[in-house]
PDB file of C-alpha atoms and ligand atoms in Angstrom:
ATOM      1  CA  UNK A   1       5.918 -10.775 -35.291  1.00 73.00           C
ATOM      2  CA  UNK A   2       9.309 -10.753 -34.437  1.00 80.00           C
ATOM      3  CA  UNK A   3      10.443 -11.810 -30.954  1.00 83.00           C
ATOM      4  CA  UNK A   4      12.897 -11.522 -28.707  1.00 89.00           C
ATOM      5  CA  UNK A   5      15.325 -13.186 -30.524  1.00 87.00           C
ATOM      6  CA  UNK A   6      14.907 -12.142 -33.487  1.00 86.00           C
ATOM      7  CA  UNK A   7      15.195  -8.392 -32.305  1.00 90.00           C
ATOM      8  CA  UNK A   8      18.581  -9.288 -30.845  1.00 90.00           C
ATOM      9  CA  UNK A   9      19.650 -10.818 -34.738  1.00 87.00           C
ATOM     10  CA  UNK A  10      18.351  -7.948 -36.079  1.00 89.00           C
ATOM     11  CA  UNK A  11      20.363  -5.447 -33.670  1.00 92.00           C
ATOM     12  CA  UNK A  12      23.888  -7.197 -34.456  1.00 89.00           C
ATOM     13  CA  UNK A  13      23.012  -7.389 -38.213  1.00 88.00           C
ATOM     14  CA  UNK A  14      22.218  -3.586 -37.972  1.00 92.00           C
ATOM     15  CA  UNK A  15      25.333  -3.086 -35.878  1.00 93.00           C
ATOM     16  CA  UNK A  16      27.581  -4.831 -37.911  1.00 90.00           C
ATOM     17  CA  UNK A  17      26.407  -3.090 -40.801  1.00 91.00           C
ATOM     18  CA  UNK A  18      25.939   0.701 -39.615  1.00 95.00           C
ATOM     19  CA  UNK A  19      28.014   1.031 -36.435  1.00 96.00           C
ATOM     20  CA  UNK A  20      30.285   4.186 -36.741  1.00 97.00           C
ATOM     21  CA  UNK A  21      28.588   5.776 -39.978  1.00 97.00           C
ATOM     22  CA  UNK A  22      26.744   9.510 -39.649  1.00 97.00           C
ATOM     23  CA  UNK A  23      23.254  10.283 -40.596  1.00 98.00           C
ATOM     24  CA  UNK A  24      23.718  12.713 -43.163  1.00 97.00           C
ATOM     25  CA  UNK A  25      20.168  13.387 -44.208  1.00 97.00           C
ATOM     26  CA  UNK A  26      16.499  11.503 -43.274  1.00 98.00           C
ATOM     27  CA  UNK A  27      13.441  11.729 -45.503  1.00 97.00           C
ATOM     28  CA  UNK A  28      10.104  10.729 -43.712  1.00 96.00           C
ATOM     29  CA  UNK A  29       7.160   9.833 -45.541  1.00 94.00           C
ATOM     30  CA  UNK A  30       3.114  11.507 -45.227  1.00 92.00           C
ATOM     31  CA  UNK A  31       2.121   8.632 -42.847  1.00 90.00           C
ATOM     32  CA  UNK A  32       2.165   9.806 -39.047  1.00 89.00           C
ATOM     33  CA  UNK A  33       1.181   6.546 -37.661  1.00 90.00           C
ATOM     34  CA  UNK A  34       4.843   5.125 -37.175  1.00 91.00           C
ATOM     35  CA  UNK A  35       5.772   8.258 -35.892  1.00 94.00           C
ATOM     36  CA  UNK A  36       5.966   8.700 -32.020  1.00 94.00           C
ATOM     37  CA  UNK A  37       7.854  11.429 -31.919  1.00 95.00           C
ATOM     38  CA  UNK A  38       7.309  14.517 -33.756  1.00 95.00           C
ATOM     39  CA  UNK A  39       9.051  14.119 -37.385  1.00 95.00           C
ATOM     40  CA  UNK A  40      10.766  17.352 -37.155  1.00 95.00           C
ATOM     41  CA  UNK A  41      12.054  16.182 -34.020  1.00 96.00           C
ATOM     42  CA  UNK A  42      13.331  12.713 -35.511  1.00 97.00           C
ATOM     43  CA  UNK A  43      14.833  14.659 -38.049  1.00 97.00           C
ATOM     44  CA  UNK A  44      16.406  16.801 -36.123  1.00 95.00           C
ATOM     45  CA  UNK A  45      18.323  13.773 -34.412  1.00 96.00           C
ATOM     46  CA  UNK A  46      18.983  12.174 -36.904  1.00 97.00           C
ATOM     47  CA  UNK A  47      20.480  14.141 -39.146  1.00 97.00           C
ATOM     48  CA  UNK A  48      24.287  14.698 -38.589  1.00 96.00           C
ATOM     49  CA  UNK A  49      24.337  12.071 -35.610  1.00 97.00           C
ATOM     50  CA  UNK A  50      27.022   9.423 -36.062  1.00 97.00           C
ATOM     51  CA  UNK A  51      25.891   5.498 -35.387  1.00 97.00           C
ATOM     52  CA  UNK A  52      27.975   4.309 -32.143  1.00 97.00           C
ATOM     53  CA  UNK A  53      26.100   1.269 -31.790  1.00 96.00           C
ATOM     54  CA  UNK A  54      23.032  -0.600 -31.896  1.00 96.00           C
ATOM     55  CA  UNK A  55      21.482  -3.374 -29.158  1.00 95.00           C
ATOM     56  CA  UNK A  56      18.231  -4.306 -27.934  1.00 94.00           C
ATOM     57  CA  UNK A  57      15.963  -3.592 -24.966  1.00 94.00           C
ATOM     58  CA  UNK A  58      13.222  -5.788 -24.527  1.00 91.00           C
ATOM     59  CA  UNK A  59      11.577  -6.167 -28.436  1.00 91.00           C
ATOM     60  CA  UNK A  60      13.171  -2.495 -29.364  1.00 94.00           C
ATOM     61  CA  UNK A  61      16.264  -1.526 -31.465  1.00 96.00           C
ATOM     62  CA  UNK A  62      18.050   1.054 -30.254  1.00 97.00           C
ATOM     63  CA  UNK A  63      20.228   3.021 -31.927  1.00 97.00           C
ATOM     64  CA  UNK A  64      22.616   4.995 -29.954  1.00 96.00           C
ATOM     65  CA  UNK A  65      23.463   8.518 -31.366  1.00 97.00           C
ATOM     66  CA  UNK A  66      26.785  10.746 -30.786  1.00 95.00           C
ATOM     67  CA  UNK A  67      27.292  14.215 -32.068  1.00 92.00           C
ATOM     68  CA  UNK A  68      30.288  16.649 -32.358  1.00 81.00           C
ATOM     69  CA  UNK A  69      32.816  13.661 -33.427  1.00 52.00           C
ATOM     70  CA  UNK A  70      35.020  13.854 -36.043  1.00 50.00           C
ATOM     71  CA  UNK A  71      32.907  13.724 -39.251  1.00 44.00           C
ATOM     72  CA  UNK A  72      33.568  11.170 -41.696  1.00 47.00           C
ATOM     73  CA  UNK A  73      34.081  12.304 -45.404  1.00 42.00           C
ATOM     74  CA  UNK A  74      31.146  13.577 -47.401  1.00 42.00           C
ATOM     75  CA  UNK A  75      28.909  16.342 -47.475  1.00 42.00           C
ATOM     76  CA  UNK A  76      28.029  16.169 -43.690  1.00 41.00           C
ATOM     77  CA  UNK A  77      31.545  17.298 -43.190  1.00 40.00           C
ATOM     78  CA  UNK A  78      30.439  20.740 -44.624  1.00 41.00           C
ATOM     79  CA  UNK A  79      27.269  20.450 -42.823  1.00 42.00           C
ATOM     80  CA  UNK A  80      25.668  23.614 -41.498  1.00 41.00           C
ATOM     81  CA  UNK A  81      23.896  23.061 -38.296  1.00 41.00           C
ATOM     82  CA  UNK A  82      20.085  24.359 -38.655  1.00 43.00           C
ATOM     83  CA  UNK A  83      19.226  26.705 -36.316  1.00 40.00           C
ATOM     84  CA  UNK A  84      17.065  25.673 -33.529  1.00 40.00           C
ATOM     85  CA  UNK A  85      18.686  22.175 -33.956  1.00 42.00           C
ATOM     86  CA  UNK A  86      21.212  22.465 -30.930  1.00 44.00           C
ATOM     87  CA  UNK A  87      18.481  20.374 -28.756  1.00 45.00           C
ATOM     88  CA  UNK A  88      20.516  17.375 -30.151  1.00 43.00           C
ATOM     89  CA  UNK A  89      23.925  18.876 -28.848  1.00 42.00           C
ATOM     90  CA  UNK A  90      25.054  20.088 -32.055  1.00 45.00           C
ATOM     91  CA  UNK A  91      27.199  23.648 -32.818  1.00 45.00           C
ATOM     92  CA  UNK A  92      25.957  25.985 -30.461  1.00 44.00           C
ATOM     93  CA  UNK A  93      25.524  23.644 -27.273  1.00 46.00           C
ATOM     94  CA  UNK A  94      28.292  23.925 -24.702  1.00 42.00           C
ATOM     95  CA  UNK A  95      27.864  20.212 -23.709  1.00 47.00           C
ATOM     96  CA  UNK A  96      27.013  17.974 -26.764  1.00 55.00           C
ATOM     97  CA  UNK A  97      24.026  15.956 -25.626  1.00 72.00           C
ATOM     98  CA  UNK A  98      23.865  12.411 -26.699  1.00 88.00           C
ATOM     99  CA  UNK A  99      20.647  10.932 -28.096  1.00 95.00           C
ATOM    100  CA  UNK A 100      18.843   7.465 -28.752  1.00 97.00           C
ATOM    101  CA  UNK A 101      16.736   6.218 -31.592  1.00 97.00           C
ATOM    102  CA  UNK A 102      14.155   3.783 -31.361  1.00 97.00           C
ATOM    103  CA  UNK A 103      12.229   1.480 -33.607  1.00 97.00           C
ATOM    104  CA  UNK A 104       9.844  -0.908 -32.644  1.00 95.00           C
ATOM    105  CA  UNK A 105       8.890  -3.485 -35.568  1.00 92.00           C
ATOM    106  CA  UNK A 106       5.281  -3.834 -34.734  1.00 90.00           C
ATOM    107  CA  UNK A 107       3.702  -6.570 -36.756  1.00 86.00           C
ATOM    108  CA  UNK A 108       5.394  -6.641 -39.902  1.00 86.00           C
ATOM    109  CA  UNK A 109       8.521  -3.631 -39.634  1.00 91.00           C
ATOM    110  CA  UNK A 110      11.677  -3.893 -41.037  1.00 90.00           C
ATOM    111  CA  UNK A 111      14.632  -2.144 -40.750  1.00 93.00           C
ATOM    112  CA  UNK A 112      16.834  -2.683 -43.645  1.00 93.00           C
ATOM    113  CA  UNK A 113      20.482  -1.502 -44.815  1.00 93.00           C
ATOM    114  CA  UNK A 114      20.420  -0.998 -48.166  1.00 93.00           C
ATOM    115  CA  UNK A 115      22.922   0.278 -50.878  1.00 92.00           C
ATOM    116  CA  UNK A 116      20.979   3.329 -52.646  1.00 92.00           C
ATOM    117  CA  UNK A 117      20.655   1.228 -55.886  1.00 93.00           C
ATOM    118  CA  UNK A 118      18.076  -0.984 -53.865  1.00 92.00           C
ATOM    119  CA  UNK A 119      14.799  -0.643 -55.195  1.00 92.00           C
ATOM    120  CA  UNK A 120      12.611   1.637 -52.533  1.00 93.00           C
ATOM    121  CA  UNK A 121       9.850  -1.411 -51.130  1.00 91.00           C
ATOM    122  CA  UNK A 122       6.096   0.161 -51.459  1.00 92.00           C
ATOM    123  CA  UNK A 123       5.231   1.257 -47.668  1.00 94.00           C
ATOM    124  CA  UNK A 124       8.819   2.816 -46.867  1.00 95.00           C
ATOM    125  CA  UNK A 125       8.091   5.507 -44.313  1.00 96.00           C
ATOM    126  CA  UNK A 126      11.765   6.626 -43.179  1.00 97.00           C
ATOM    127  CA  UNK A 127      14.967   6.708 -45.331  1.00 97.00           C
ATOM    128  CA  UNK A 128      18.240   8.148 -43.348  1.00 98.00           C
ATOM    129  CA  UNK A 129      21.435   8.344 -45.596  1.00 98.00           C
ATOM    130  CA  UNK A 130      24.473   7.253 -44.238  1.00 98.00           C
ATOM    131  CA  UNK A 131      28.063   9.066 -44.968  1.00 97.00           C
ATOM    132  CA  UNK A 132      29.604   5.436 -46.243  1.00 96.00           C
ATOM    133  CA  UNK A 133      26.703   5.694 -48.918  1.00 95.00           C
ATOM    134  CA  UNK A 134      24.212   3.113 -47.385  1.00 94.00           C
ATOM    135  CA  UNK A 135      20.319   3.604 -46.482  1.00 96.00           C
ATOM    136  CA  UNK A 136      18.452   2.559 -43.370  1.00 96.00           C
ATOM    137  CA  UNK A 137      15.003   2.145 -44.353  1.00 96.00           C
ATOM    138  CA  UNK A 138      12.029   1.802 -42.370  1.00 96.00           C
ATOM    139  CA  UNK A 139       9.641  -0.427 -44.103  1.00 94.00           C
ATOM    140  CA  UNK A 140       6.280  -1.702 -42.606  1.00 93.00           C
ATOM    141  CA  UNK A 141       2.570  -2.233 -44.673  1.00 91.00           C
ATOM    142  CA  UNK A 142       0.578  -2.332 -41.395  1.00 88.00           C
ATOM    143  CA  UNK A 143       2.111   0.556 -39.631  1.00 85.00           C
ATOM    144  CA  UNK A 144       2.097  -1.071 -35.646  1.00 89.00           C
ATOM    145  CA  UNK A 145       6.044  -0.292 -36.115  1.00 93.00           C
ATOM    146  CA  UNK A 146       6.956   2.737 -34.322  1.00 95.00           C
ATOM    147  CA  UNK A 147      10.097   5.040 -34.381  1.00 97.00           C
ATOM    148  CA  UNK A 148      10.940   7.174 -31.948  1.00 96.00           C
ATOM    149  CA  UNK A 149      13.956   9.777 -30.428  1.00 96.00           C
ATOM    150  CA  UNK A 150      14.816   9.836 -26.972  1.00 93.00           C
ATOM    151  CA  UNK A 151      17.441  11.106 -24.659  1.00 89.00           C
ATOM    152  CA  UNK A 152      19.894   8.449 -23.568  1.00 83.00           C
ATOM    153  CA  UNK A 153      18.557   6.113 -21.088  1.00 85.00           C
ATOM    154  CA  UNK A 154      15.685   4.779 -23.056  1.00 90.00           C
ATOM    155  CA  UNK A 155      13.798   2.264 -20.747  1.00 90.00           C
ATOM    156  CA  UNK A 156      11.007   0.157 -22.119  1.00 89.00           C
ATOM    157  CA  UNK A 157      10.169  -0.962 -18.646  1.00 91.00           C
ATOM    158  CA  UNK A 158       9.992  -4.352 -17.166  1.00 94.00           C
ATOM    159  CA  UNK A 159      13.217  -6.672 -16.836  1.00 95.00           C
ATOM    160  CA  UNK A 160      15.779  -7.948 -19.288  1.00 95.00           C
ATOM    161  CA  UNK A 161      14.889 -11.555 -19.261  1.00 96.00           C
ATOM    162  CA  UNK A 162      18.613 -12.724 -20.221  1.00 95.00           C
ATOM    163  CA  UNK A 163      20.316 -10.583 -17.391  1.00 95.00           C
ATOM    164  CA  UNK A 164      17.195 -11.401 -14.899  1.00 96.00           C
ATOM    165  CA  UNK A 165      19.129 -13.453 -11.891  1.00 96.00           C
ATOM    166  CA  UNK A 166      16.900 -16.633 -10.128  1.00 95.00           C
ATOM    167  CA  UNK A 167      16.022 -13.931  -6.981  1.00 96.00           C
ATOM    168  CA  UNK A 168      14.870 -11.467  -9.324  1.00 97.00           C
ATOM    169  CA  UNK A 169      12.789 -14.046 -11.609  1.00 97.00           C
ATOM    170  CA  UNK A 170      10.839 -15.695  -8.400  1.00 97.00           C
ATOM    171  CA  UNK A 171       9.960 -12.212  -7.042  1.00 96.00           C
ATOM    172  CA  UNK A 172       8.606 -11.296 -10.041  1.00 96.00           C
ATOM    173  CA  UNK A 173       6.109 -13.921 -10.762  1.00 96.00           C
ATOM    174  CA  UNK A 174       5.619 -15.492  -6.881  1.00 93.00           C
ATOM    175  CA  UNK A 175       2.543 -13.698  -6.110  1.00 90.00           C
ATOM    176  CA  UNK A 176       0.856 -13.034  -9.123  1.00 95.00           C
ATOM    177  CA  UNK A 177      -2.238 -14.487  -9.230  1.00 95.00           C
ATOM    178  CA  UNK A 178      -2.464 -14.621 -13.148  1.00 96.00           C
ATOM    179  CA  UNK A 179      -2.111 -17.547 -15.099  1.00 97.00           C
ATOM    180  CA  UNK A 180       1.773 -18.179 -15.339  1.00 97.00           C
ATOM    181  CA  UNK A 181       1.623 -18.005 -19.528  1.00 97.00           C
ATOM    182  CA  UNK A 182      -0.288 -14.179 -19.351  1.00 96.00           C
ATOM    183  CA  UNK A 183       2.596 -13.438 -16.580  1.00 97.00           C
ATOM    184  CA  UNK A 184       5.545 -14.410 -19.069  1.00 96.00           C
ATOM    185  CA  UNK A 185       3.729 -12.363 -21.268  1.00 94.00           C
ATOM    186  CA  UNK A 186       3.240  -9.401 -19.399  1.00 94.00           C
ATOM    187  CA  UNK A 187       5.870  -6.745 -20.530  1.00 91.00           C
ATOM    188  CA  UNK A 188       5.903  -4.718 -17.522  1.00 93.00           C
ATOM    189  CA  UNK A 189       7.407  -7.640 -15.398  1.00 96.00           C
ATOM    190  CA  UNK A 190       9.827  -9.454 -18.423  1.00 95.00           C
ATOM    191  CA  UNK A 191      10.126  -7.722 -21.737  1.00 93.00           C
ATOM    192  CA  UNK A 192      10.657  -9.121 -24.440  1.00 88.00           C
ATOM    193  CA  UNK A 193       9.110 -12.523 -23.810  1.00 91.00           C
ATOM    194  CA  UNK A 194       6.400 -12.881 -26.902  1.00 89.00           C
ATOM    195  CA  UNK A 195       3.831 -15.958 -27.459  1.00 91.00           C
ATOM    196  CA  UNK A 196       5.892 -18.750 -28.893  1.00 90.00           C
ATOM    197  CA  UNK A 197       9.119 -18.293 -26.418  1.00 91.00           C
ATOM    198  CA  UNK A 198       6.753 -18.560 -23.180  1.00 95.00           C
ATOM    199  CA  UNK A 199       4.986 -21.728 -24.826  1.00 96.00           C
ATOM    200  CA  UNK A 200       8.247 -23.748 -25.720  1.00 95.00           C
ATOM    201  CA  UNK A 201       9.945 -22.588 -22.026  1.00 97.00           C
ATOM    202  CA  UNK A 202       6.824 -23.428 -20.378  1.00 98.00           C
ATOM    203  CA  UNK A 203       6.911 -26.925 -21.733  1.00 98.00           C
ATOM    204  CA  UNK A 204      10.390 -27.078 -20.903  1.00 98.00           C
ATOM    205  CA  UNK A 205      10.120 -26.252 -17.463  1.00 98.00           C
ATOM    206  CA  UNK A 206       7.402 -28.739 -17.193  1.00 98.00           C
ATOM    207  CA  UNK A 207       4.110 -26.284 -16.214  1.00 98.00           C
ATOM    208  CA  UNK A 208       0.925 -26.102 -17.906  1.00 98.00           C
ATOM    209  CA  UNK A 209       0.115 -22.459 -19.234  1.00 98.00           C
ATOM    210  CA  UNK A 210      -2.818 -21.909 -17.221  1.00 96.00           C
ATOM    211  CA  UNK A 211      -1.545 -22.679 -13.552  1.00 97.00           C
ATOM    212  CA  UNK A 212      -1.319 -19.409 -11.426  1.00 97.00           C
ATOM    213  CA  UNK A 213       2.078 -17.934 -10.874  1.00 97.00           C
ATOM    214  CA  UNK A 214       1.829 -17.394  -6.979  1.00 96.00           C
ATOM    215  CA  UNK A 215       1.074 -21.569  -6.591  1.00 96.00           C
ATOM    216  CA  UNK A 216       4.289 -22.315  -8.107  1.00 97.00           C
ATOM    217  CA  UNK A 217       7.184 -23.305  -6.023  1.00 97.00           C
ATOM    218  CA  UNK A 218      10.810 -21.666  -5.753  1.00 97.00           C
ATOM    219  CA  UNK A 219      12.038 -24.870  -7.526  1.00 97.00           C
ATOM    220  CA  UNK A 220       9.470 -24.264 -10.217  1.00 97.00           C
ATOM    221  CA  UNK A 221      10.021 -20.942 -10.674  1.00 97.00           C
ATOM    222  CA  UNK A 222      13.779 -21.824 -10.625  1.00 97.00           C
ATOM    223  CA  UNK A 223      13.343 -24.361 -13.677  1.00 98.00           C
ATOM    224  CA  UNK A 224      11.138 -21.727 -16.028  1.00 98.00           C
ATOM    225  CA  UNK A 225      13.872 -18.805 -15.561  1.00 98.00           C
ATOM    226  CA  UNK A 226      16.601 -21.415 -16.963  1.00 98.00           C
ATOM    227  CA  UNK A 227      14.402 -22.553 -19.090  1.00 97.00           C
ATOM    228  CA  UNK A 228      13.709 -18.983 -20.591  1.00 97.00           C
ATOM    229  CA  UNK A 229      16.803 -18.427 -20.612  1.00 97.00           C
ATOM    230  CA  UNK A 230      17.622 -21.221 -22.505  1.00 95.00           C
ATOM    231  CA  UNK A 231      15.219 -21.083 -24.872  1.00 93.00           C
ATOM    232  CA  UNK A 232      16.124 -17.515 -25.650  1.00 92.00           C
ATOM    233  CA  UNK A 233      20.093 -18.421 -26.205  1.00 92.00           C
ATOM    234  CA  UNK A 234      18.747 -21.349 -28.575  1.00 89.00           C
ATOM    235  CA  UNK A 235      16.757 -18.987 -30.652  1.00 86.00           C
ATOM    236  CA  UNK A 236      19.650 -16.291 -30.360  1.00 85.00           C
ATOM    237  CA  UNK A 237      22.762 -18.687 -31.576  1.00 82.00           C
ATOM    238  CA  UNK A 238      19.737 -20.055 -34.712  1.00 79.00           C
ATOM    239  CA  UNK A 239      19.602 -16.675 -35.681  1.00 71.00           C
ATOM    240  CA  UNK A 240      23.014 -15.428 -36.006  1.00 55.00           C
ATOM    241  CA  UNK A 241      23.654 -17.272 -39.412  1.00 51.00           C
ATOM    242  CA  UNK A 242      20.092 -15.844 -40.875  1.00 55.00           C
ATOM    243  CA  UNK A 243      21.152 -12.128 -40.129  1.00 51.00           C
ATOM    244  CA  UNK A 244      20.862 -11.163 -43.900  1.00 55.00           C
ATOM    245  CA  UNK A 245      17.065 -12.609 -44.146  1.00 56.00           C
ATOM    246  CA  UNK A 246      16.328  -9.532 -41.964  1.00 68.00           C
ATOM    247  CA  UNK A 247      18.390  -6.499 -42.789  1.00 77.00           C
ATOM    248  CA  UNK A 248      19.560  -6.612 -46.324  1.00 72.00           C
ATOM    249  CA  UNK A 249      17.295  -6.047 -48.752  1.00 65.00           C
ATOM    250  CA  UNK A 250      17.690  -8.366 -50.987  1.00 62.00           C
ATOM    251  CA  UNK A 251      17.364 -11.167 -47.609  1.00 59.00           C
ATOM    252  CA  UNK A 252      14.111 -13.290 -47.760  1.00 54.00           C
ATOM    253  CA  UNK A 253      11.329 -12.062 -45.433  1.00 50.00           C
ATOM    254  CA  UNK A 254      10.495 -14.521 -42.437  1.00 49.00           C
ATOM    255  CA  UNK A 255      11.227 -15.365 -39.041  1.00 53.00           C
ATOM    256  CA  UNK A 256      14.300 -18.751 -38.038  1.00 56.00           C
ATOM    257  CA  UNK A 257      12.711 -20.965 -36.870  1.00 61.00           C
ATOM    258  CA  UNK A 258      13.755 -22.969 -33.213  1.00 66.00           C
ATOM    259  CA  UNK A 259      12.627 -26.361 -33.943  1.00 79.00           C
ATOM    260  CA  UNK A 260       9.049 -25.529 -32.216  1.00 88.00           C
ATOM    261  CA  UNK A 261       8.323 -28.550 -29.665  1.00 94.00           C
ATOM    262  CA  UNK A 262       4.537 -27.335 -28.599  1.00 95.00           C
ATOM    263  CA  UNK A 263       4.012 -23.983 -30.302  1.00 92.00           C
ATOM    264  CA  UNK A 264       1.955 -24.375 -33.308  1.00 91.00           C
ATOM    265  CA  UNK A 265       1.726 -28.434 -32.701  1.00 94.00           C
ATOM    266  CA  UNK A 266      -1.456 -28.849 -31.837  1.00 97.00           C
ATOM    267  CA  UNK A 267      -2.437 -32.415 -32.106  1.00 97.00           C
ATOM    268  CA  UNK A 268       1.120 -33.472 -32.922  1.00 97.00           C
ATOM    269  CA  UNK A 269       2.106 -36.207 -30.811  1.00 98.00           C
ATOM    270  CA  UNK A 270       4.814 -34.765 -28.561  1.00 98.00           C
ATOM    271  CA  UNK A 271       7.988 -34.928 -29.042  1.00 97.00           C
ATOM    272  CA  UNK A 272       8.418 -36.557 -25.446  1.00 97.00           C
ATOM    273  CA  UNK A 273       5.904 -38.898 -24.911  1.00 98.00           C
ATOM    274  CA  UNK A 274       4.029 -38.901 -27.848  1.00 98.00           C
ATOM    275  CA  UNK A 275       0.497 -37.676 -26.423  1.00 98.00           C
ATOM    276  CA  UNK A 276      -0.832 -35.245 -28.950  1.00 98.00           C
ATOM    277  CA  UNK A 277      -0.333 -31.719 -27.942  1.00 98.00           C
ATOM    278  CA  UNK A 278      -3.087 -28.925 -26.988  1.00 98.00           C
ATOM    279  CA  UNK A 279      -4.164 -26.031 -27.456  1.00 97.00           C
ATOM    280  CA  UNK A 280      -6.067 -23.637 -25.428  1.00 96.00           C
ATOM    281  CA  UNK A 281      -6.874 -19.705 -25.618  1.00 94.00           C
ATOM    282  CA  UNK A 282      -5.436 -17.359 -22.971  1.00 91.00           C
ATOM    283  CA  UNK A 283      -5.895 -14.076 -23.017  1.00 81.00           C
ATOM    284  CA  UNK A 284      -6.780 -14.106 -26.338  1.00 87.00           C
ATOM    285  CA  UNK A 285      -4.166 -15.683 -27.336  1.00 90.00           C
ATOM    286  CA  UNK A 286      -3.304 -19.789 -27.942  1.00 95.00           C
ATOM    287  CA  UNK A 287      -1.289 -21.503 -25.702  1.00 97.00           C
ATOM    288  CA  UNK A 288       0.257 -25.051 -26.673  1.00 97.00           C
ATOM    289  CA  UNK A 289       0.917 -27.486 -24.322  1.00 98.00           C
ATOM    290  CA  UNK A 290       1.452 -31.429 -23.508  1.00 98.00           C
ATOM    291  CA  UNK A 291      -0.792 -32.522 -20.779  1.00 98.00           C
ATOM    292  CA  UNK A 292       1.594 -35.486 -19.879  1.00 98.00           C
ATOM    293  CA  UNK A 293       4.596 -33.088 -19.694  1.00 98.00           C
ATOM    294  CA  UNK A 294       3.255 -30.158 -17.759  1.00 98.00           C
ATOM    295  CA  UNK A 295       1.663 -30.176 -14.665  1.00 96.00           C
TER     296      UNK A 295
HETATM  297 ZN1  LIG B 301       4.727 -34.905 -23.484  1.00 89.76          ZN
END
């Protein structure tokens, strides 16, 4: 599952790539379950919306979308506006109203630019054409992606974990009572923060998974925000030369790596002191940690 780091990658590499160009058309295929808006709607705007740029909130791409500028060449130049369509500020609307798009990879999503020659991958659910002649396409086999059209201001809730100051980060977590891992994890206080990010920063900052947020100390809490952090920027810088593995489609398919120190090491000797590292289940899910390192 792609994590906050990789979201980022994948935002630039879509940026990069798609920044300025105009939806000129948007198929959507018969399957409704990556759809969380209505598919008219996401249609609707979509189509005729130009690019102006693409970032990340939390583990979402979002894709922000301007209408009424000066059309690039091509057909959407000629472009009738649909009637009914002036929701998304097109001809008719006094004040052209600007508009976000937003995909969440789920599982096993991708969003890919393609050049139209690119063979259409089996379980491609949305397909916008661009004006320079590329494709987005929305590709995903288990459907947990979703897509999505909002008004600007798109908030997925909880804070930005790479623009969270100390003050914030200790009021967050200093009186939960939860263990400190299912905290990290909880997207309503840091999004963006997935299994394998809280695992390496928690052994990092030197705390075991399982001790409870609010016992913690200022200091403590001090250490695991830079230690986030850091972790984060580490993964970040990795993934900036592996940009291509994720939104061309002819990229391999996988996640960069950050050379794991606890996450999926279990019995490895650590890379620290060499006791072998453990495993336990949280919340449903495993947590890997050195009991000689983290206290
Ligand atoms: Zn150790």
């Amino acid at each position: 599952m792609p994590e906050l780091p990789e979201v980022e990658t994948i935002a630039r590499g879509l940026g990069k790539r798609v920044a300025g160009d105009v939806i000129e058309s948007v198929w959507i295929g018969s399957k409704r379950q990556p759809l969380k808006s209505p598919a008219a709607e996401i249609v609707a705007t979509l189509e005729g919306a130009r690019i102006a740029g693409v970032h990340r909130a939390g583990k979402h791409l979002v894709f922000d979308l301007e209408y009424g500028a000066p059309r690039t060449a091509g057909f959407a130049g000629n472009r009738v506006a649909k009637p009914g369509a002036c929701h998304a500020g097109r001809s008719g609307c006094a004040t052209p109203r600007n508009s976000q798009w937003i995909v969440h990879l789920g599982m096993t999503g991708r969003l890919l630019a393609c050049r139209p020659e690119d063979e259409v991958l089996k379980h491609t659910h949305l397909v916008a054409q661009l004006s320079s002649g590329r494709e987005l396409r929305f590709v995903d086999p288990r459907m947990f992606g979703k897509l999505s059209v909002h008004s600007t201001g798109f908030d997925p809730g909880g804070v930005e974990p790479l623009e969270v100051g100390d003050d914030q980060f200790i009021a967050l977590f200093r009186k939960r009572k939860t263990p400190i891992k299912s905290a990290l994890l909880n997207q309503k206080l840091l999004r963006g923060v997935g299994n394998i990010y809280a695992d390496e920063s928690l052994f990092r900052a030197g705390i075991r998974p399982r001790r409870r947020a609010a016992i913690l100390t200022r200091d403590q809490l001090r250490k695991l925000h830079g230690a986030v952090q850091e972790v984060l920027r580490e993964a970040i810088a990795l993934g900036g030369s592996s940009v291509s593995d994720y939104v061309d489609a002819d990229g391999e398919e996988g996640l960069f790596q950050l050379q794991h120190r606890v996450y999926g090491r279990e019995g490895e000797p650590c890379l620290t002191c060499k006791e072998p590292i453990r495993r336990v289940v949280l919340a449903g899910r495993s947590s890997h940690f050195c009991p000689q390192c983290q206290k």
